[in-house]
Tab-separated table of C-alpha atoms in Angstrom:
chain	number	residue	atom	x	y	z
A	382	UNK	CA	219.208	-12.689	72.784
A	383	UNK	CA	216.752	-15.549	72.348
A	384	UNK	CA	213.488	-14.975	70.535
A	385	UNK	CA	210.243	-15.026	72.508
A	386	UNK	CA	206.526	-15.412	71.977
A	387	UNK	CA	205.240	-15.647	68.399
A	388	UNK	CA	208.659	-15.418	66.686
A	389	UNK	CA	210.148	-18.094	68.971
A	390	UNK	CA	207.185	-20.427	68.364
A	391	UNK	CA	207.488	-19.924	64.602
A	392	UNK	CA	211.160	-20.868	64.587
A	393	UNK	CA	210.568	-23.883	66.836
A	394	UNK	CA	207.661	-25.090	64.666
A	395	UNK	CA	209.933	-25.305	61.611
A	396	UNK	CA	213.037	-26.519	63.434
A	397	UNK	CA	214.928	-23.318	62.687
A	398	UNK	CA	217.323	-21.531	64.989
A	399	UNK	CA	219.710	-18.597	65.080
A	400	UNK	CA	222.381	-19.060	62.417
A	401	UNK	CA	220.166	-21.038	60.008
A	402	UNK	CA	219.488	-19.721	56.542
A	403	UNK	CA	215.756	-19.605	55.871
A	404	UNK	CA	213.334	-18.326	53.254
A	405	UNK	CA	209.652	-17.488	53.642
A	406	UNK	CA	206.833	-15.235	52.534
A	407	UNK	CA	205.617	-12.634	54.998
A	408	UNK	CA	203.205	-9.726	55.000
A	409	UNK	CA	205.878	-7.395	53.620
A	410	UNK	CA	207.230	-9.688	50.889
A	411	UNK	CA	209.519	-12.677	50.363
A	412	UNK	CA	212.709	-12.974	52.378
A	413	UNK	CA	215.870	-15.068	52.254
A	414	UNK	CA	218.573	-14.708	54.872
A	415	UNK	CA	220.346	-15.909	57.979
A	416	UNK	CA	218.446	-15.749	61.270
A	417	UNK	CA	220.233	-13.306	63.557
A	418	UNK	CA	219.854	-13.067	67.345
A	419	UNK	CA	217.056	-10.843	68.595
A	420	UNK	CA	218.025	-7.393	69.784
A	421	UNK	CA	217.311	-6.757	73.462
A	422	UNK	CA	214.633	-4.199	72.589
A	423	UNK	CA	213.065	-6.297	69.823
A	424	UNK	CA	209.454	-7.502	70.126
A	425	UNK	CA	207.935	-10.959	69.584
A	426	UNK	CA	206.553	-10.101	66.142
A	427	UNK	CA	209.884	-9.622	64.361
A	428	UNK	CA	212.617	-11.886	63.057
A	429	UNK	CA	216.003	-10.340	62.290
A	430	UNK	CA	217.577	-11.627	59.073
A	431	UNK	CA	220.915	-10.909	57.456
A	432	UNK	CA	220.184	-10.722	53.743
A	433	UNK	CA	222.588	-11.875	51.048
A	434	UNK	CA	223.527	-8.239	50.347
A	435	UNK	CA	224.943	-7.936	53.870
A	436	UNK	CA	222.197	-5.800	55.369
A	437	UNK	CA	220.115	-6.748	58.388
A	438	UNK	CA	216.335	-6.428	58.233
A	439	UNK	CA	213.573	-6.892	60.772
A	440	UNK	CA	210.639	-8.861	59.317
A	441	UNK	CA	207.160	-8.738	60.846
A	442	UNK	CA	205.712	-12.231	61.494
A	443	UNK	CA	202.330	-13.285	62.865
A	444	UNK	CA	203.088	-16.998	63.300
A	445	UNK	CA	201.281	-18.260	60.185
A	446	UNK	CA	204.315	-18.107	57.887
A	447	UNK	CA	205.884	-21.264	56.458
A	448	UNK	CA	209.642	-21.268	56.830
A	449	UNK	CA	211.971	-23.200	54.563
A	450	UNK	CA	215.307	-23.985	56.193
A	451	UNK	CA	217.976	-24.860	53.654
A	452	UNK	CA	221.290	-24.183	55.350
A	453	UNK	CA	222.442	-25.454	58.724
A	454	UNK	CA	223.425	-23.286	61.643
A	455	UNK	CA	226.539	-21.186	61.385
A	456	UNK	CA	228.260	-19.139	64.067
A	457	UNK	CA	226.750	-15.672	64.096
A	458	UNK	CA	228.667	-12.593	65.161
A	459	UNK	CA	231.868	-14.569	65.673
A	460	UNK	CA	235.163	-14.555	63.832
A	461	UNK	CA	237.871	-17.165	63.939
A	462	UNK	CA	241.405	-16.276	64.906
A	463	UNK	CA	243.484	-17.181	61.901
A	464	UNK	CA	246.969	-18.356	62.735
A	465	UNK	CA	249.667	-15.970	61.559
A	466	UNK	CA	252.356	-17.843	59.611
A	467	UNK	CA	255.582	-16.534	58.049
A	468	UNK	CA	255.650	-16.391	54.249
A	469	UNK	CA	259.117	-16.280	52.712
A	470	UNK	CA	259.652	-13.403	50.314
A	471	UNK	CA	256.695	-11.358	51.571
A	472	UNK	CA	257.227	-7.928	53.194
A	473	UNK	CA	256.487	-7.347	56.864
A	474	UNK	CA	253.442	-5.209	57.677
A	475	UNK	CA	252.580	-4.205	61.221
A	476	UNK	CA	249.003	-3.586	62.316
A	477	UNK	CA	248.516	-1.711	65.567
A	478	UNK	CA	244.926	-2.141	66.633
A	479	UNK	CA	243.056	0.371	68.805
A	480	UNK	CA	239.428	-0.533	68.010
A	481	UNK	CA	236.701	1.254	66.122
A	482	UNK	CA	234.204	0.412	63.399
A	483	UNK	CA	236.841	-0.989	61.036
A	484	UNK	CA	237.166	-3.902	63.439
A	485	UNK	CA	233.651	-4.153	64.805
A	486	UNK	CA	230.704	-6.479	64.875
A	487	UNK	CA	227.052	-6.234	65.797
A	488	UNK	CA	226.232	-6.402	69.498
A	489	UNK	CA	223.215	-8.682	69.441
A	490	UNK	CA	222.209	-7.678	72.957
A	491	UNK	CA	221.340	-4.138	71.863
A	492	UNK	CA	221.475	-4.356	68.084
A	493	UNK	CA	224.276	-1.762	68.093
A	494	UNK	CA	227.888	-2.035	66.982
A	495	UNK	CA	230.726	-2.744	69.415
A	496	UNK	CA	234.483	-3.026	69.071
A	497	UNK	CA	235.137	-6.695	69.501
A	498	UNK	CA	237.981	-8.087	67.338
A	499	UNK	CA	241.489	-9.082	68.323
A	500	UNK	CA	244.146	-8.202	65.734
A	501	UNK	CA	244.446	-11.809	64.550
A	502	UNK	CA	240.764	-11.856	63.676
A	503	UNK	CA	241.435	-9.163	61.089
A	504	UNK	CA	243.030	-11.859	58.943
A	505	UNK	CA	239.824	-13.848	58.998
A	506	UNK	CA	237.884	-10.719	58.137
A	507	UNK	CA	240.325	-9.541	55.445
A	508	UNK	CA	241.921	-12.669	53.926
A	509	UNK	CA	243.524	-10.634	51.108
A	510	UNK	CA	245.828	-9.143	53.716
A	511	UNK	CA	247.270	-12.557	54.461
A	512	UNK	CA	248.127	-13.087	50.795
A	513	UNK	CA	250.197	-9.929	50.340
A	514	UNK	CA	252.271	-9.700	53.495
A	515	UNK	CA	253.719	-11.180	56.626
A	516	UNK	CA	251.744	-9.653	59.447
A	517	UNK	CA	252.647	-8.512	62.923
A	518	UNK	CA	249.573	-7.581	64.936
A	519	UNK	CA	249.558	-5.704	68.237
A	520	UNK	CA	246.605	-4.792	70.422
A	521	UNK	CA	246.916	-1.361	72.050
A	522	UNK	CA	243.254	-1.111	72.988
A	523	UNK	CA	239.834	-2.176	71.789
A	524	UNK	CA	237.642	0.856	72.278
A	525	UNK	CA	235.536	3.509	70.655
A	526	UNK	CA	237.677	6.436	69.558
A	527	UNK	CA	235.940	8.906	71.875
A	528	UNK	CA	237.520	6.950	74.723
A	529	UNK	CA	241.071	7.290	73.355
A	530	UNK	CA	243.351	9.290	75.658
A	531	UNK	CA	246.805	10.804	75.009
A	532	UNK	CA	248.260	7.874	76.962
A	533	UNK	CA	247.044	5.595	74.172
A	534	UNK	CA	248.810	7.803	71.622
A	535	UNK	CA	251.960	7.436	73.703
A	536	UNK	CA	251.528	3.672	73.481
A	537	UNK	CA	251.054	3.942	69.702
A	538	UNK	CA	254.263	5.972	69.317
A	539	UNK	CA	256.261	3.507	71.398
A	540	UNK	CA	254.817	0.580	69.441
A	541	UNK	CA	255.739	2.265	66.159
A	542	UNK	CA	259.332	2.348	67.374
A	543	UNK	CA	259.177	-1.364	68.240
A	544	UNK	CA	257.706	-2.298	64.866
A	545	UNK	CA	260.400	-0.369	63.011
A	546	UNK	CA	263.077	-2.101	65.098
A	547	UNK	CA	261.502	-5.443	64.163
A	548	UNK	CA	261.980	-4.654	60.474
A	549	UNK	CA	258.472	-3.588	59.515
A	550	UNK	CA	258.255	-2.074	56.034
A	551	UNK	CA	254.999	-0.302	56.810
A	552	UNK	CA	252.656	0.262	59.735
A	553	UNK	CA	248.862	0.477	59.772
A	554	UNK	CA	246.990	1.747	62.840
A	555	UNK	CA	243.311	0.777	62.959
A	556	UNK	CA	241.274	3.389	64.818
A	557	UNK	CA	237.707	4.608	65.247
A	558	UNK	CA	236.952	7.490	62.913
A	559	UNK	CA	235.495	10.057	65.326
A	560	UNK	CA	238.857	11.065	66.841
A	561	UNK	CA	241.159	9.352	64.348
A	562	UNK	CA	242.500	12.664	63.031
A	563	UNK	CA	243.312	13.867	66.555
A	564	UNK	CA	245.336	10.729	67.294
A	565	UNK	CA	247.086	10.987	63.925
A	566	UNK	CA	248.078	14.573	64.712
A	567	UNK	CA	249.363	13.709	68.166
A	568	UNK	CA	251.366	10.731	66.907
A	569	UNK	CA	252.771	12.963	64.133
A	570	UNK	CA	254.481	15.021	66.832
A	571	UNK	CA	255.411	12.087	69.053
A	572	UNK	CA	256.948	9.975	66.272
A	573	UNK	CA	259.098	12.017	63.877
A	574	UNK	CA	261.906	11.242	61.413
A	575	UNK	CA	260.273	7.917	60.562
A	576	UNK	CA	261.884	5.579	57.992
A	577	UNK	CA	258.589	4.039	56.786
A	578	UNK	CA	254.946	5.023	56.237
A	579	UNK	CA	252.465	4.925	59.105
A	580	UNK	CA	248.827	4.924	57.966
A	581	UNK	CA	245.926	5.491	60.343
A	582	UNK	CA	242.794	3.869	58.957
A	583	UNK	CA	239.171	3.421	60.002
A	584	UNK	CA	235.768	2.855	58.479
A	585	UNK	CA	232.453	4.647	58.573
A	586	UNK	CA	230.393	1.474	58.101
A	587	UNK	CA	230.934	-1.723	60.080
A	588	UNK	CA	232.336	-4.781	58.348
A	589	UNK	CA	229.055	-6.727	58.416
A	590	UNK	CA	227.253	-4.082	56.321
A	591	UNK	CA	226.920	-4.309	52.570
A	592	UNK	CA	228.111	-0.705	52.195
A	593	UNK	CA	231.122	-1.174	54.448
A	594	UNK	CA	234.245	0.755	53.516
A	595	UNK	CA	236.384	-1.278	55.907
A	596	UNK	CA	237.997	-3.675	53.439
A	597	UNK	CA	238.910	-1.092	50.820
A	598	UNK	CA	240.236	1.378	53.384
A	599	UNK	CA	242.371	-1.253	55.078
A	600	UNK	CA	243.732	-2.682	51.825
A	601	UNK	CA	244.548	0.786	50.471
A	602	UNK	CA	246.291	1.677	53.731
A	603	UNK	CA	248.251	-1.584	53.640
A	604	UNK	CA	249.272	-1.065	50.012
A	605	UNK	CA	250.425	2.474	50.737
A	606	UNK	CA	252.305	1.466	53.879
A	607	UNK	CA	254.093	-1.389	52.116
A	608	UNK	CA	254.765	0.037	48.674
A	609	UNK	CA	254.802	3.847	48.644
A	610	UNK	CA	258.123	5.690	48.596
A	611	UNK	CA	257.060	7.688	51.613
A	612	UNK	CA	257.814	8.093	55.305
A	613	UNK	CA	255.694	9.690	58.009
A	614	UNK	CA	252.270	9.638	59.638
A	615	UNK	CA	249.194	9.686	57.404
A	616	UNK	CA	245.459	8.988	57.366
A	617	UNK	CA	244.058	6.751	54.612
A	618	UNK	CA	240.293	6.858	54.021
A	619	UNK	CA	237.740	6.769	51.190
A	620	UNK	CA	238.175	9.576	48.668
A	621	UNK	CA	234.640	9.470	47.224
A	622	UNK	CA	231.277	8.001	48.144
A	623	UNK	CA	231.967	5.243	45.614
A	624	UNK	CA	234.723	2.644	45.785
A	625	UNK	CA	237.044	4.497	43.397
A	626	UNK	CA	240.084	5.284	45.503
A	627	UNK	CA	241.263	6.261	48.950
A	628	UNK	CA	243.015	9.515	49.767
A	629	UNK	CA	246.152	9.635	51.888
A	630	UNK	CA	246.114	12.735	54.086
A	631	UNK	CA	248.837	14.415	56.116
A	632	UNK	CA	248.464	13.431	59.763
A	633	UNK	CA	248.332	17.025	61.018
A	634	UNK	CA	246.134	18.504	58.264
A	635	UNK	CA	243.118	16.208	58.164
A	636	UNK	CA	239.695	16.271	59.785
A	637	UNK	CA	236.518	14.214	59.830
A	638	UNK	CA	234.019	16.558	58.164
A	639	UNK	CA	230.872	14.431	57.979
A	640	UNK	CA	229.228	12.175	60.545
A	641	UNK	CA	228.384	9.285	58.222
A	642	UNK	CA	229.631	9.688	54.624
A	643	UNK	CA	232.300	7.247	53.562
A	644	UNK	CA	234.399	10.132	52.210
A	645	UNK	CA	234.082	12.043	55.481
A	646	UNK	CA	237.784	12.852	55.827
A	647	UNK	CA	239.181	15.976	54.195
A	648	UNK	CA	242.621	17.502	54.013
A	649	UNK	CA	242.270	21.042	55.382
A	650	UNK	CA	244.487	23.845	54.031
A	651	UNK	CA	246.646	21.248	52.293
A	652	UNK	CA	246.444	18.813	49.399
A	653	UNK	CA	246.320	15.096	50.179
A	654	UNK	CA	249.578	13.222	49.737
A	655	UNK	CA	248.247	10.650	47.308
A	656	UNK	CA	245.427	8.579	45.859
A	657	UNK	CA	245.483	4.835	46.360
A	658	UNK	CA	243.345	3.050	43.798
A	659	UNK	CA	241.449	-0.124	44.521
A	660	UNK	CA	244.062	-2.198	42.647
A	661	UNK	CA	246.823	-0.836	44.887
A	662	UNK	CA	248.253	1.748	42.479
A	663	UNK	CA	249.543	4.859	44.273
A	664	UNK	CA	249.346	8.248	42.507
A	665	UNK	CA	251.149	11.003	44.398
A	666	UNK	CA	249.520	14.443	44.392
A	667	UNK	CA	252.434	16.193	46.110
A	668	UNK	CA	256.199	15.850	45.791
A	669	UNK	CA	257.421	17.355	49.058
A	670	UNK	CA	257.189	14.151	51.084
A	671	UNK	CA	259.933	12.478	53.077
A	672	UNK	CA	260.925	9.247	51.331
A	673	UNK	CA	261.341	5.890	52.985
A	674	UNK	CA	264.857	5.112	54.199
A	675	UNK	CA	265.575	1.979	56.210
A	676	UNK	CA	268.700	3.591	57.717
A	677	UNK	CA	266.805	6.552	59.181
A	678	UNK	CA	266.436	6.426	62.957
A	679	UNK	CA	263.010	7.390	64.310
A	680	UNK	CA	262.797	10.163	66.863
A	681	UNK	CA	260.218	9.161	69.460
A	682	UNK	CA	259.301	11.832	72.013
A	683	UNK	CA	256.055	10.590	73.430
A	684	UNK	CA	255.584	12.770	76.513
A	685	UNK	CA	252.746	15.291	76.708
A	686	UNK	CA	251.391	17.931	79.094
A	687	UNK	CA	247.902	17.295	80.452
A	688	UNK	CA	247.081	20.833	81.572
A	689	UNK	CA	246.219	22.197	78.133
A	690	UNK	CA	242.652	22.944	77.036
A	691	UNK	CA	240.664	23.904	73.939
A	692	UNK	CA	238.174	26.743	74.438
A	693	UNK	CA	235.659	27.783	71.787
A	694	UNK	CA	234.566	31.395	71.448
A	695	UNK	CA	230.845	32.060	71.141
A	696	UNK	CA	228.296	34.830	71.645
A	697	UNK	CA	227.589	35.320	75.363
A	698	UNK	CA	231.023	33.886	76.233
A	699	UNK	CA	231.590	33.628	79.991
A	700	UNK	CA	234.912	35.301	80.975
A	701	UNK	CA	235.125	33.142	84.101
A	702	UNK	CA	235.886	30.128	81.928
A	703	UNK	CA	239.350	31.583	81.350
A	704	UNK	CA	239.870	32.180	85.065
A	705	UNK	CA	239.050	28.535	85.705
A	706	UNK	CA	242.058	27.442	83.647
A	707	UNK	CA	244.302	30.074	85.232
A	708	UNK	CA	243.274	29.095	88.760
A	709	UNK	CA	243.731	25.403	87.946
A	710	UNK	CA	247.265	26.270	86.762
A	711	UNK	CA	246.795	25.186	83.173
A	712	UNK	CA	249.907	25.779	81.091
A	713	UNK	CA	248.268	26.115	77.697
A	714	UNK	CA	245.017	27.283	76.171
A	715	UNK	CA	244.039	26.931	72.516
A	716	UNK	CA	241.353	29.431	71.564
A	717	UNK	CA	238.994	28.521	68.739
A	718	UNK	CA	238.181	32.058	67.731
A	719	UNK	CA	236.056	33.568	64.998
A	720	UNK	CA	237.201	34.477	61.502
A	721	UNK	CA	240.770	35.743	61.348
A	722	UNK	CA	241.309	35.051	65.045
A	723	UNK	CA	239.053	36.965	67.403
A	724	UNK	CA	237.254	36.551	70.716
A	725	UNK	CA	234.756	39.061	72.205
A	726	UNK	CA	236.903	41.649	74.035
A	727	UNK	CA	235.354	44.978	72.958
A	728	UNK	CA	233.324	46.894	75.577
A	729	UNK	CA	230.761	48.737	73.451
A	730	UNK	CA	227.560	49.011	75.509
A	731	UNK	CA	225.801	47.638	78.583
A	732	UNK	CA	225.444	44.198	77.022
A	733	UNK	CA	229.156	43.973	76.202
A	734	UNK	CA	230.699	45.253	79.458
A	735	UNK	CA	231.775	41.693	80.280
A	736	UNK	CA	233.954	41.626	77.147
A	737	UNK	CA	236.460	43.804	78.989
A	738	UNK	CA	236.634	41.100	81.643
A	739	UNK	CA	237.332	38.500	78.954
A	740	UNK	CA	240.308	40.577	77.800
A	741	UNK	CA	241.573	41.072	81.349
A	742	UNK	CA	241.225	37.383	82.170
A	743	UNK	CA	243.107	36.373	79.025
A	744	UNK	CA	245.896	38.782	79.946
A	745	UNK	CA	245.966	37.291	83.436
A	746	UNK	CA	246.345	33.797	81.968
A	747	UNK	CA	249.274	34.831	79.761
A	748	UNK	CA	250.902	36.922	82.509
A	749	UNK	CA	250.769	33.897	84.814
A	750	UNK	CA	252.991	31.996	82.382
A	751	UNK	CA	250.320	30.325	80.283
A	752	UNK	CA	250.541	30.053	76.510
A	753	UNK	CA	247.413	31.056	74.580
A	754	UNK	CA	247.211	30.119	70.893
A	755	UNK	CA	244.556	31.456	68.529
A	756	UNK	CA	242.962	29.249	65.862
A	757	UNK	CA	239.879	29.747	63.706
A	758	UNK	CA	236.445	28.142	63.783
A	759	UNK	CA	236.489	28.506	59.999
A	760	UNK	CA	239.053	25.675	59.789
A	761	UNK	CA	239.883	26.682	56.216
A	762	UNK	CA	242.158	29.689	55.769
A	763	UNK	CA	244.595	31.086	58.303
A	764	UNK	CA	244.801	33.391	61.275
A	765	UNK	CA	245.693	37.039	60.654
A	766	UNK	CA	245.455	39.053	63.847
A	767	UNK	CA	246.881	42.224	62.297
A	768	UNK	CA	243.809	43.117	60.228
A	769	UNK	CA	241.392	44.301	62.947
A	770	UNK	CA	241.971	46.062	66.248
A	771	UNK	CA	240.565	43.058	68.134
A	772	UNK	CA	243.336	40.833	66.824
A	773	UNK	CA	246.017	43.464	67.402
A	774	UNK	CA	244.903	43.936	71.008
A	775	UNK	CA	245.114	40.175	71.573
A	776	UNK	CA	248.603	40.088	70.067
A	777	UNK	CA	249.707	42.855	72.434
A	778	UNK	CA	248.878	40.771	75.503
A	779	UNK	CA	250.746	37.764	74.138
A	780	UNK	CA	248.151	35.612	72.384
A	781	UNK	CA	249.958	33.631	69.676
A	782	UNK	CA	248.573	33.415	66.123
A	783	UNK	CA	248.080	29.763	65.166
A	784	UNK	CA	248.563	30.323	61.427
A	785	UNK	CA	246.539	27.664	59.548
A	786	UNK	CA	246.661	24.976	62.221
A	787	UNK	CA	243.447	23.112	62.908
A	788	UNK	CA	242.201	23.719	66.472
A	789	UNK	CA	242.624	20.073	67.486
A	790	UNK	CA	246.082	19.947	65.920
A	791	UNK	CA	247.102	23.083	67.807
A	792	UNK	CA	245.783	21.467	70.987
A	793	UNK	CA	247.850	18.290	70.688
A	794	UNK	CA	250.885	20.235	69.487
A	795	UNK	CA	250.747	22.508	72.532
A	796	UNK	CA	250.398	19.460	74.782
A	797	UNK	CA	253.473	17.973	73.119
A	798	UNK	CA	255.544	21.183	73.043
A	799	UNK	CA	255.014	21.905	76.747
A	800	UNK	CA	256.338	18.428	77.556
A	801	UNK	CA	259.535	19.081	75.583
A	802	UNK	CA	260.589	22.273	77.365
A	803	UNK	CA	259.804	24.204	80.531
A	804	UNK	CA	261.054	27.436	78.950
A	805	UNK	CA	257.932	29.433	78.083
A	806	UNK	CA	259.645	31.546	75.421
A	807	UNK	CA	261.118	28.480	73.755
A	808	UNK	CA	257.706	26.818	73.828
A	809	UNK	CA	256.127	29.904	72.255
A	810	UNK	CA	258.721	29.763	69.501
A	811	UNK	CA	258.041	26.086	68.831
A	812	UNK	CA	254.318	26.787	68.512
A	813	UNK	CA	255.111	29.224	65.693
A	814	UNK	CA	257.420	26.714	63.976
A	815	UNK	CA	256.293	24.021	61.561
A	816	UNK	CA	257.223	20.721	63.204
A	817	UNK	CA	255.185	18.048	61.411
A	818	UNK	CA	253.438	19.695	58.477
A	819	UNK	CA	250.868	21.434	60.675
A	820	UNK	CA	251.735	24.933	59.356
A	821	UNK	CA	251.921	25.767	55.658
A	822	UNK	CA	253.768	28.726	54.150
A	823	UNK	CA	250.882	29.726	51.901
A	824	UNK	CA	247.247	28.852	51.367
A	825	UNK	CA	246.583	26.876	48.189
A	826	UNK	CA	243.131	28.003	46.933
A	827	UNK	CA	242.472	24.580	45.390
A	828	UNK	CA	242.413	22.966	48.832
A	829	UNK	CA	239.185	24.643	49.939
A	830	UNK	CA	236.518	22.695	48.044
A	831	UNK	CA	237.958	20.160	45.661
A	832	UNK	CA	240.900	18.781	47.664
A	833	UNK	CA	243.061	19.590	44.655
A	834	UNK	CA	241.850	16.536	42.758
A	835	UNK	CA	238.242	17.093	41.612
A	836	UNK	CA	237.083	20.306	39.984
A	837	UNK	CA	233.532	19.093	39.498
A	838	UNK	CA	232.441	20.663	42.789
A	839	UNK	CA	233.806	24.128	42.013
A	840	UNK	CA	230.995	26.482	40.876
A	841	UNK	CA	231.510	28.326	37.607
């Protein structure tokens, strides 16, 4: 938005405008940067500058400052669409764009960040990408990841099939980080037997920030997708808070574990597949991966069942929540239980009489043909419903143990399984079967804290 009052008069007095680079002394120090548009909620006493380090700063002005303008206006908040040209001898990389911070810019109306780039604009933002590959870019959506629906994952799976048919040697899916792991898990079930790597990638910091992880994450994902002897769905994100390397995680065993850290993504109950160093070198940390094979035919089964829900157990749990899903004819229910796989079902005193109703309502759901799967709020470790009587009672009424599946992974798997068969017993069997790396045979103790690659965090 346009400046007003004192800040507008100051700019006009010195012939400066949005996009100009200026320097001046103010009450809070000396400043040098590009004049950015005023945020909608900004006042007349502040100028917004983008400093040379990439950060934006609001500078208090009272109108007496002397501005020095030494660089003419440039386009602010805009990126040019770079023409995609074929380069002989370069491999083909496909980018499927869904939005998110990795492809975002500042919204100068509110001062916030919005998804705003088309896929072609990524080349202008990341010119190194244009040097290493021929690029195919497809726009699935341009939205925040909390708005992603299973239908968008269906579109991703179908587009993966198209890109493979077009000869792509690797596929990168740009995605917002908040639900990136959920989409990666769902696509892992929808798109199996892949001949090439598929790397979901995002960033915690937008591309216009000095601390942005966007470029490194994208370049590491591209290098892995193009060069690694690997096939399947992965997530590639920062491995440390520094710019050392990215970690490549299994699509069904990864979770965002911090709201803002650049190394927010962690493999849960599994080691990451690999490290990708800043120079593009790939160091594998596991050897049980499917290898790339151009002759392998992808198996795309993109359908899903909508009537599946995730229900978290908590103290003072309302038993009627379960009846809601039964009455609405839901086919599946993933329970995020406590510890080894429990929900409150024991009637012990006046305060816990309703626990009996919880048990009865769960039994009603299963008896009606619904599939209930138990997972753990602990995330790390695995379900064992044979240890305590609570778990054994739940097993008796047909609640399935979810092994070491993450709750969200179990949710999308159940959605996918129920779309593959209408046979309840067959569906129950599939939920107990490892389909895409979501269930491990044993728990590796090194995966709890250090991800299997850094012992510095393990207490002595």
